[in-house]
């Protein structure tokens, strides 16, 4: 797998602030990644809670997006404890908005495949969250099969990752793990194990398994109005709540 390099520049086009994302080097594999990301953004475009595509340019493999002028969730922390500093009310709004975002994405037969705090922008002035970076997004085939590769952000991959499975349920798990941080059940995770190595009997696999155990221990402490987190972090794929059901229940 080739190493992809990304640059992001901010500029104004037609009086609109945009972010220009460029992929390089220009190889067949990187070009295909660019095409997939553009196609996914076009397909999911619409809701304000999802990164908006303005344009793209095959000439320099650039993607022009609405500029999100606010900070990502991983920067909304109390430095010495690395815990999230959003209020309870803000965390509830973000939880609902991101469930809506995933429900919409999944309805378009797309999985995001990299839901984590660095890919969620938060505006405290408007109480608005935006899901960004569809660089890892992939299509769900008509028979519900999703291609697998060992990509992702380590603390947010689901247990089925070890069985080389990916799907919409993995996005729900990743959002659940993100919300454990947002709702201050855990500090911002810093697991840096190398995902391609977790399929071998080594330290990376051991650390990932220990992390899954820790998540389940935290899950057992969840109570009160956060009970939907229990369903989002269900190990059994058949029992894990869907994004559409999660979004509906959070609006009730």
mmCIF file of C-alpha atoms in Angstrom:
data_model
loop_
_atom_site.group_PDB
_atom_site.id
_atom_site.type_symbol
_atom_site.label_atom_id
_atom_site.label_comp_id
_atom_site.label_asym_id
_atom_site.label_seq_id
_atom_site.Cartn_x
_atom_site.Cartn_y
_atom_site.Cartn_z
ATOM 1 C CA UNK A 1 0.000 0.000 0.000
ATOM 2 C CA UNK A 2 1.420 3.366 -1.046
ATOM 3 C CA UNK A 3 1.934 6.188 1.422
ATOM 4 C CA UNK A 4 -0.465 9.029 0.757
ATOM 5 C CA UNK A 5 0.456 12.643 1.448
ATOM 6 C CA UNK A 6 -2.203 15.302 1.954
ATOM 7 C CA UNK A 7 -1.929 19.064 2.057
ATOM 8 C CA UNK A 8 -4.732 21.418 3.031
ATOM 9 C CA UNK A 9 -4.791 25.077 2.047
ATOM 10 C CA UNK A 10 -7.403 27.644 3.024
ATOM 11 C CA UNK A 11 -8.583 30.308 0.606
ATOM 12 C CA UNK A 12 -11.581 32.296 -0.574
ATOM 13 C CA UNK A 13 -13.417 31.389 -3.767
ATOM 14 C CA UNK A 14 -16.420 33.367 -4.957
ATOM 15 C CA UNK A 15 -16.576 35.008 -1.516
ATOM 16 C CA UNK A 16 -16.760 31.639 0.208
ATOM 17 C CA UNK A 17 -14.080 30.313 2.557
ATOM 18 C CA UNK A 18 -12.963 26.886 1.390
ATOM 19 C CA UNK A 19 -10.440 24.226 2.304
ATOM 20 C CA UNK A 20 -8.470 22.840 -0.643
ATOM 21 C CA UNK A 21 -7.266 19.319 0.038
ATOM 22 C CA UNK A 22 -4.631 17.897 -2.334
ATOM 23 C CA UNK A 23 -3.494 14.286 -2.543
ATOM 24 C CA UNK A 24 -0.091 13.167 -3.759
ATOM 25 C CA UNK A 25 1.925 11.573 -5.241
ATOM 26 C CA UNK A 26 -0.053 11.090 -8.423
ATOM 27 C CA UNK A 27 -0.030 7.310 -8.702
ATOM 28 C CA UNK A 28 -2.770 4.907 -9.758
ATOM 29 C CA UNK A 29 -3.534 4.005 -6.136
ATOM 30 C CA UNK A 30 -3.664 7.600 -4.883
ATOM 31 C CA UNK A 31 -5.738 8.654 -7.892
ATOM 32 C CA UNK A 32 -8.242 5.913 -7.069
ATOM 33 C CA UNK A 33 -8.398 7.146 -3.461
ATOM 34 C CA UNK A 34 -9.111 10.661 -4.730
ATOM 35 C CA UNK A 35 -11.876 9.369 -6.997
ATOM 36 C CA UNK A 36 -13.434 7.360 -4.169
ATOM 37 C CA UNK A 37 -13.402 10.298 -1.753
ATOM 38 C CA UNK A 38 -14.944 12.671 -4.296
ATOM 39 C CA UNK A 39 -17.614 10.113 -5.199
ATOM 40 C CA UNK A 40 -18.451 9.505 -1.526
ATOM 41 C CA UNK A 41 -18.708 13.235 -0.785
ATOM 42 C CA UNK A 42 -20.998 13.750 -3.760
ATOM 43 C CA UNK A 43 -23.184 10.885 -2.665
ATOM 44 C CA UNK A 44 -23.578 11.959 0.964
ATOM 45 C CA UNK A 45 -23.708 15.719 0.325
ATOM 46 C CA UNK A 46 -26.561 17.742 1.727
ATOM 47 C CA UNK A 47 -26.917 17.888 5.526
ATOM 48 C CA UNK A 48 -25.077 20.639 7.414
ATOM 49 C CA UNK A 49 -23.684 18.010 9.794
ATOM 50 C CA UNK A 50 -21.554 16.526 6.988
ATOM 51 C CA UNK A 51 -18.533 18.008 5.221
ATOM 52 C CA UNK A 52 -19.701 19.814 2.068
ATOM 53 C CA UNK A 53 -18.015 19.308 -1.298
ATOM 54 C CA UNK A 54 -17.866 22.428 -3.479
ATOM 55 C CA UNK A 55 -15.705 21.185 -6.315
ATOM 56 C CA UNK A 56 -12.854 18.870 -7.282
ATOM 57 C CA UNK A 57 -10.017 18.995 -9.797
ATOM 58 C CA UNK A 58 -8.562 15.874 -11.352
ATOM 59 C CA UNK A 59 -5.640 17.948 -12.643
ATOM 60 C CA UNK A 60 -3.994 18.272 -9.239
ATOM 61 C CA UNK A 61 -6.088 15.707 -7.333
ATOM 62 C CA UNK A 62 -7.666 18.442 -5.234
ATOM 63 C CA UNK A 63 -10.930 18.434 -3.319
ATOM 64 C CA UNK A 64 -12.544 21.788 -2.507
ATOM 65 C CA UNK A 65 -14.619 21.688 0.672
ATOM 66 C CA UNK A 66 -16.564 24.109 2.804
ATOM 67 C CA UNK A 67 -14.090 25.419 5.338
ATOM 68 C CA UNK A 68 -14.972 24.514 8.907
ATOM 69 C CA UNK A 69 -13.570 27.421 10.906
ATOM 70 C CA UNK A 70 -13.946 25.712 14.272
ATOM 71 C CA UNK A 71 -11.909 23.111 16.139
ATOM 72 C CA UNK A 72 -12.105 19.337 16.103
ATOM 73 C CA UNK A 73 -13.278 17.468 19.189
ATOM 74 C CA UNK A 74 -9.824 16.245 20.155
ATOM 75 C CA UNK A 75 -8.842 19.852 20.899
ATOM 76 C CA UNK A 76 -11.783 20.447 23.257
ATOM 77 C CA UNK A 77 -9.965 19.025 26.256
ATOM 78 C CA UNK A 78 -8.742 20.022 29.679
ATOM 79 C CA UNK A 79 -5.013 19.759 29.055
ATOM 80 C CA UNK A 80 -3.815 18.216 32.318
ATOM 81 C CA UNK A 81 -6.498 15.483 32.360
ATOM 82 C CA UNK A 82 -7.143 15.106 28.605
ATOM 83 C CA UNK A 83 -10.862 14.976 29.367
ATOM 84 C CA UNK A 84 -13.478 16.608 27.168
ATOM 85 C CA UNK A 85 -14.654 20.046 28.272
ATOM 86 C CA UNK A 86 -18.042 20.103 26.515
ATOM 87 C CA UNK A 87 -21.029 20.538 28.811
ATOM 88 C CA UNK A 88 -23.617 17.788 29.287
ATOM 89 C CA UNK A 89 -26.057 19.710 27.105
ATOM 90 C CA UNK A 90 -23.468 20.189 24.354
ATOM 91 C CA UNK A 91 -22.498 16.521 24.431
ATOM 92 C CA UNK A 92 -26.143 15.503 24.020
ATOM 93 C CA UNK A 93 -26.555 17.795 21.004
ATOM 94 C CA UNK A 94 -23.367 16.476 19.411
ATOM 95 C CA UNK A 95 -24.400 12.847 20.072
ATOM 96 C CA UNK A 96 -27.717 13.378 18.285
ATOM 97 C CA UNK A 97 -26.224 15.317 15.370
ATOM 98 C CA UNK A 98 -23.537 12.721 14.707
ATOM 99 C CA UNK A 99 -26.072 9.889 14.899
ATOM 100 C CA UNK A 100 -28.107 11.781 12.294
ATOM 101 C CA UNK A 101 -24.983 12.215 10.171
ATOM 102 C CA UNK A 102 -24.171 8.495 10.260
ATOM 103 C CA UNK A 103 -27.778 7.514 9.563
ATOM 104 C CA UNK A 104 -27.701 9.713 6.458
ATOM 105 C CA UNK A 105 -24.316 8.404 5.313
ATOM 106 C CA UNK A 106 -25.383 4.782 5.778
ATOM 107 C CA UNK A 107 -28.643 5.404 3.915
ATOM 108 C CA UNK A 108 -26.490 6.303 0.903
ATOM 109 C CA UNK A 109 -24.735 2.893 1.164
ATOM 110 C CA UNK A 110 -21.521 4.500 2.403
ATOM 111 C CA UNK A 111 -19.522 3.861 5.555
ATOM 112 C CA UNK A 112 -17.246 6.600 6.869
ATOM 113 C CA UNK A 113 -14.732 4.137 8.359
ATOM 114 C CA UNK A 114 -12.802 6.673 10.433
ATOM 115 C CA UNK A 115 -15.177 8.233 12.953
ATOM 116 C CA UNK A 116 -13.094 9.691 15.783
ATOM 117 C CA UNK A 117 -12.748 13.026 17.634
ATOM 118 C CA UNK A 118 -10.291 14.488 15.109
ATOM 119 C CA UNK A 119 -12.882 14.028 12.350
ATOM 120 C CA UNK A 120 -15.717 15.782 14.156
ATOM 121 C CA UNK A 121 -15.730 19.574 14.225
ATOM 122 C CA UNK A 122 -17.590 21.397 17.000
ATOM 123 C CA UNK A 123 -18.864 24.976 17.036
ATOM 124 C CA UNK A 124 -19.839 26.054 20.580
ATOM 125 C CA UNK A 125 -21.448 29.261 19.313
ATOM 126 C CA UNK A 126 -24.026 27.476 17.164
ATOM 127 C CA UNK A 127 -23.926 24.080 18.937
ATOM 128 C CA UNK A 128 -23.256 22.447 15.591
ATOM 129 C CA UNK A 129 -21.153 19.368 14.868
ATOM 130 C CA UNK A 130 -19.797 18.400 11.436
ATOM 131 C CA UNK A 131 -18.441 15.020 10.349
ATOM 132 C CA UNK A 132 -15.406 15.525 8.108
ATOM 133 C CA UNK A 133 -12.732 13.585 6.182
ATOM 134 C CA UNK A 134 -14.244 10.943 3.914
ATOM 135 C CA UNK A 135 -10.818 9.816 2.765
ATOM 136 C CA UNK A 136 -11.383 6.309 4.142
ATOM 137 C CA UNK A 137 -15.042 6.052 3.089
ATOM 138 C CA UNK A 138 -16.144 3.001 1.176
ATOM 139 C CA UNK A 139 -19.237 1.670 -0.552
ATOM 140 C CA UNK A 140 -21.491 -1.081 0.708
ATOM 141 C CA UNK A 141 -22.122 -3.555 -2.106
ATOM 142 C CA UNK A 142 -25.678 -4.765 -2.912
ATOM 143 C CA UNK A 143 -25.026 -7.960 -0.929
ATOM 144 C CA UNK A 144 -23.916 -5.848 2.073
ATOM 145 C CA UNK A 145 -20.245 -6.747 1.683
ATOM 146 C CA UNK A 146 -17.636 -4.097 2.455
ATOM 147 C CA UNK A 147 -14.042 -4.473 1.314
ATOM 148 C CA UNK A 148 -11.538 -4.779 4.157
ATOM 149 C CA UNK A 149 -8.179 -3.179 4.701
ATOM 150 C CA UNK A 150 -6.432 -2.589 8.043
ATOM 151 C CA UNK A 151 -7.074 1.156 8.099
ATOM 152 C CA UNK A 152 -8.608 3.252 10.848
ATOM 153 C CA UNK A 153 -7.736 5.129 14.017
ATOM 154 C CA UNK A 154 -6.672 2.492 16.585
ATOM 155 C CA UNK A 155 -8.825 3.310 19.657
ATOM 156 C CA UNK A 156 -12.002 3.486 17.561
ATOM 157 C CA UNK A 157 -11.914 0.266 15.528
ATOM 158 C CA UNK A 158 -14.605 -2.257 16.572
ATOM 159 C CA UNK A 159 -14.065 -5.822 17.844
ATOM 160 C CA UNK A 160 -15.043 -7.310 14.466
ATOM 161 C CA UNK A 161 -11.965 -5.617 13.004
ATOM 162 C CA UNK A 162 -10.003 -8.620 14.285
ATOM 163 C CA UNK A 163 -12.199 -10.838 12.079
ATOM 164 C CA UNK A 164 -11.411 -8.562 9.123
ATOM 165 C CA UNK A 165 -14.971 -7.262 8.957
ATOM 166 C CA UNK A 166 -16.065 -3.708 8.208
ATOM 167 C CA UNK A 167 -19.543 -2.240 7.900
ATOM 168 C CA UNK A 168 -22.012 0.348 9.129
ATOM 169 C CA UNK A 169 -21.940 -1.209 12.610
ATOM 170 C CA UNK A 170 -18.269 -0.293 12.870
ATOM 171 C CA UNK A 171 -19.138 3.380 12.418
ATOM 172 C CA UNK A 172 -21.669 3.098 15.250
ATOM 173 C CA UNK A 173 -19.047 1.524 17.520
ATOM 174 C CA UNK A 174 -16.562 4.279 16.642
ATOM 175 C CA UNK A 175 -19.136 6.948 17.480
ATOM 176 C CA UNK A 176 -19.874 5.171 20.753
ATOM 177 C CA UNK A 177 -16.171 5.113 21.649
ATOM 178 C CA UNK A 178 -15.955 8.798 20.718
ATOM 179 C CA UNK A 179 -18.908 9.590 22.967
ATOM 180 C CA UNK A 180 -17.267 7.838 25.921
ATOM 181 C CA UNK A 181 -14.655 10.581 25.604
ATOM 182 C CA UNK A 182 -17.142 13.390 24.939
ATOM 183 C CA UNK A 183 -19.234 12.418 27.964
ATOM 184 C CA UNK A 184 -16.119 12.131 30.123
ATOM 185 C CA UNK A 185 -16.295 8.428 30.866
ATOM 186 C CA UNK A 186 -12.714 8.240 29.556
ATOM 187 C CA UNK A 187 -9.900 10.646 28.718
ATOM 188 C CA UNK A 188 -8.927 11.184 25.097
ATOM 189 C CA UNK A 189 -7.476 7.789 24.064
ATOM 190 C CA UNK A 190 -3.862 7.695 22.947
ATOM 191 C CA UNK A 191 -3.515 4.093 21.731
ATOM 192 C CA UNK A 192 -0.983 4.077 18.902
ATOM 193 C CA UNK A 193 -0.699 0.382 18.118
ATOM 194 C CA UNK A 194 -0.086 -0.448 14.446
ATOM 195 C CA UNK A 195 -3.344 -1.880 13.087
ATOM 196 C CA UNK A 196 -1.870 -4.121 10.351
ATOM 197 C CA UNK A 197 0.043 -5.919 13.122
ATOM 198 C CA UNK A 198 -3.011 -6.820 15.216
ATOM 199 C CA UNK A 199 -3.562 -9.957 13.139
ATOM 200 C CA UNK A 200 -0.296 -11.381 14.452
ATOM 201 C CA UNK A 201 0.200 -12.753 17.955
ATOM 202 C CA UNK A 202 2.186 -9.794 19.216
ATOM 203 C CA UNK A 203 2.104 -6.681 21.380
ATOM 204 C CA UNK A 204 -0.181 -4.687 19.070
ATOM 205 C CA UNK A 205 -2.865 -7.374 19.171
ATOM 206 C CA UNK A 206 -2.537 -7.693 22.948
ATOM 207 C CA UNK A 207 -2.950 -3.937 23.445
ATOM 208 C CA UNK A 208 -6.025 -3.837 21.201
ATOM 209 C CA UNK A 209 -7.626 -6.737 23.088
ATOM 210 C CA UNK A 210 -6.869 -5.010 26.398
ATOM 211 C CA UNK A 211 -8.489 -1.847 25.032
ATOM 212 C CA UNK A 212 -11.665 -3.763 24.125
ATOM 213 C CA UNK A 213 -11.780 -5.119 27.685
ATOM 214 C CA UNK A 214 -11.369 -1.587 29.066
ATOM 215 C CA UNK A 215 -14.210 -0.283 26.894
ATOM 216 C CA UNK A 216 -16.525 -3.025 28.158
ATOM 217 C CA UNK A 217 -15.574 -2.218 31.760
ATOM 218 C CA UNK A 218 -16.424 1.440 31.157
ATOM 219 C CA UNK A 219 -19.612 0.397 29.339
ATOM 220 C CA UNK A 220 -20.818 -1.356 32.482
ATOM 221 C CA UNK A 221 -20.585 1.952 34.365
ATOM 222 C CA UNK A 222 -22.800 3.801 31.897
ATOM 223 C CA UNK A 223 -26.178 4.700 33.345
ATOM 224 C CA UNK A 224 -28.975 7.217 33.337
ATOM 225 C CA UNK A 225 -29.567 9.165 30.144
ATOM 226 C CA UNK A 226 -26.485 7.681 28.464
ATOM 227 C CA UNK A 227 -27.874 4.142 28.187
ATOM 228 C CA UNK A 228 -27.836 4.246 24.384
ATOM 229 C CA UNK A 229 -24.054 4.124 24.639
ATOM 230 C CA UNK A 230 -24.432 0.562 25.900
ATOM 231 C CA UNK A 231 -26.223 -0.391 22.681
ATOM 232 C CA UNK A 232 -23.693 1.416 20.472
ATOM 233 C CA UNK A 233 -20.822 -0.456 22.136
ATOM 234 C CA UNK A 234 -22.393 -3.905 21.933
ATOM 235 C CA UNK A 235 -19.762 -6.477 20.935
ATOM 236 C CA UNK A 236 -22.371 -8.708 19.247
ATOM 237 C CA UNK A 237 -22.954 -7.303 15.759
ATOM 238 C CA UNK A 238 -26.505 -8.663 15.706
ATOM 239 C CA UNK A 239 -27.367 -6.735 18.868
ATOM 240 C CA UNK A 240 -25.527 -3.464 18.200
ATOM 241 C CA UNK A 241 -27.940 -0.616 17.536
ATOM 242 C CA UNK A 242 -28.150 0.712 13.975
ATOM 243 C CA UNK A 243 -27.376 4.332 13.163
ATOM 244 C CA UNK A 244 -30.977 4.969 12.072
ATOM 245 C CA UNK A 245 -32.426 3.538 15.306
ATOM 246 C CA UNK A 246 -29.856 5.448 17.344
ATOM 247 C CA UNK A 247 -30.719 8.710 15.597
ATOM 248 C CA UNK A 248 -34.447 8.132 16.123
ATOM 249 C CA UNK A 249 -34.104 7.304 19.813
ATOM 250 C CA UNK A 250 -31.862 10.310 20.460
ATOM 251 C CA UNK A 251 -34.541 12.581 18.998
ATOM 252 C CA UNK A 252 -37.275 11.171 21.245
#
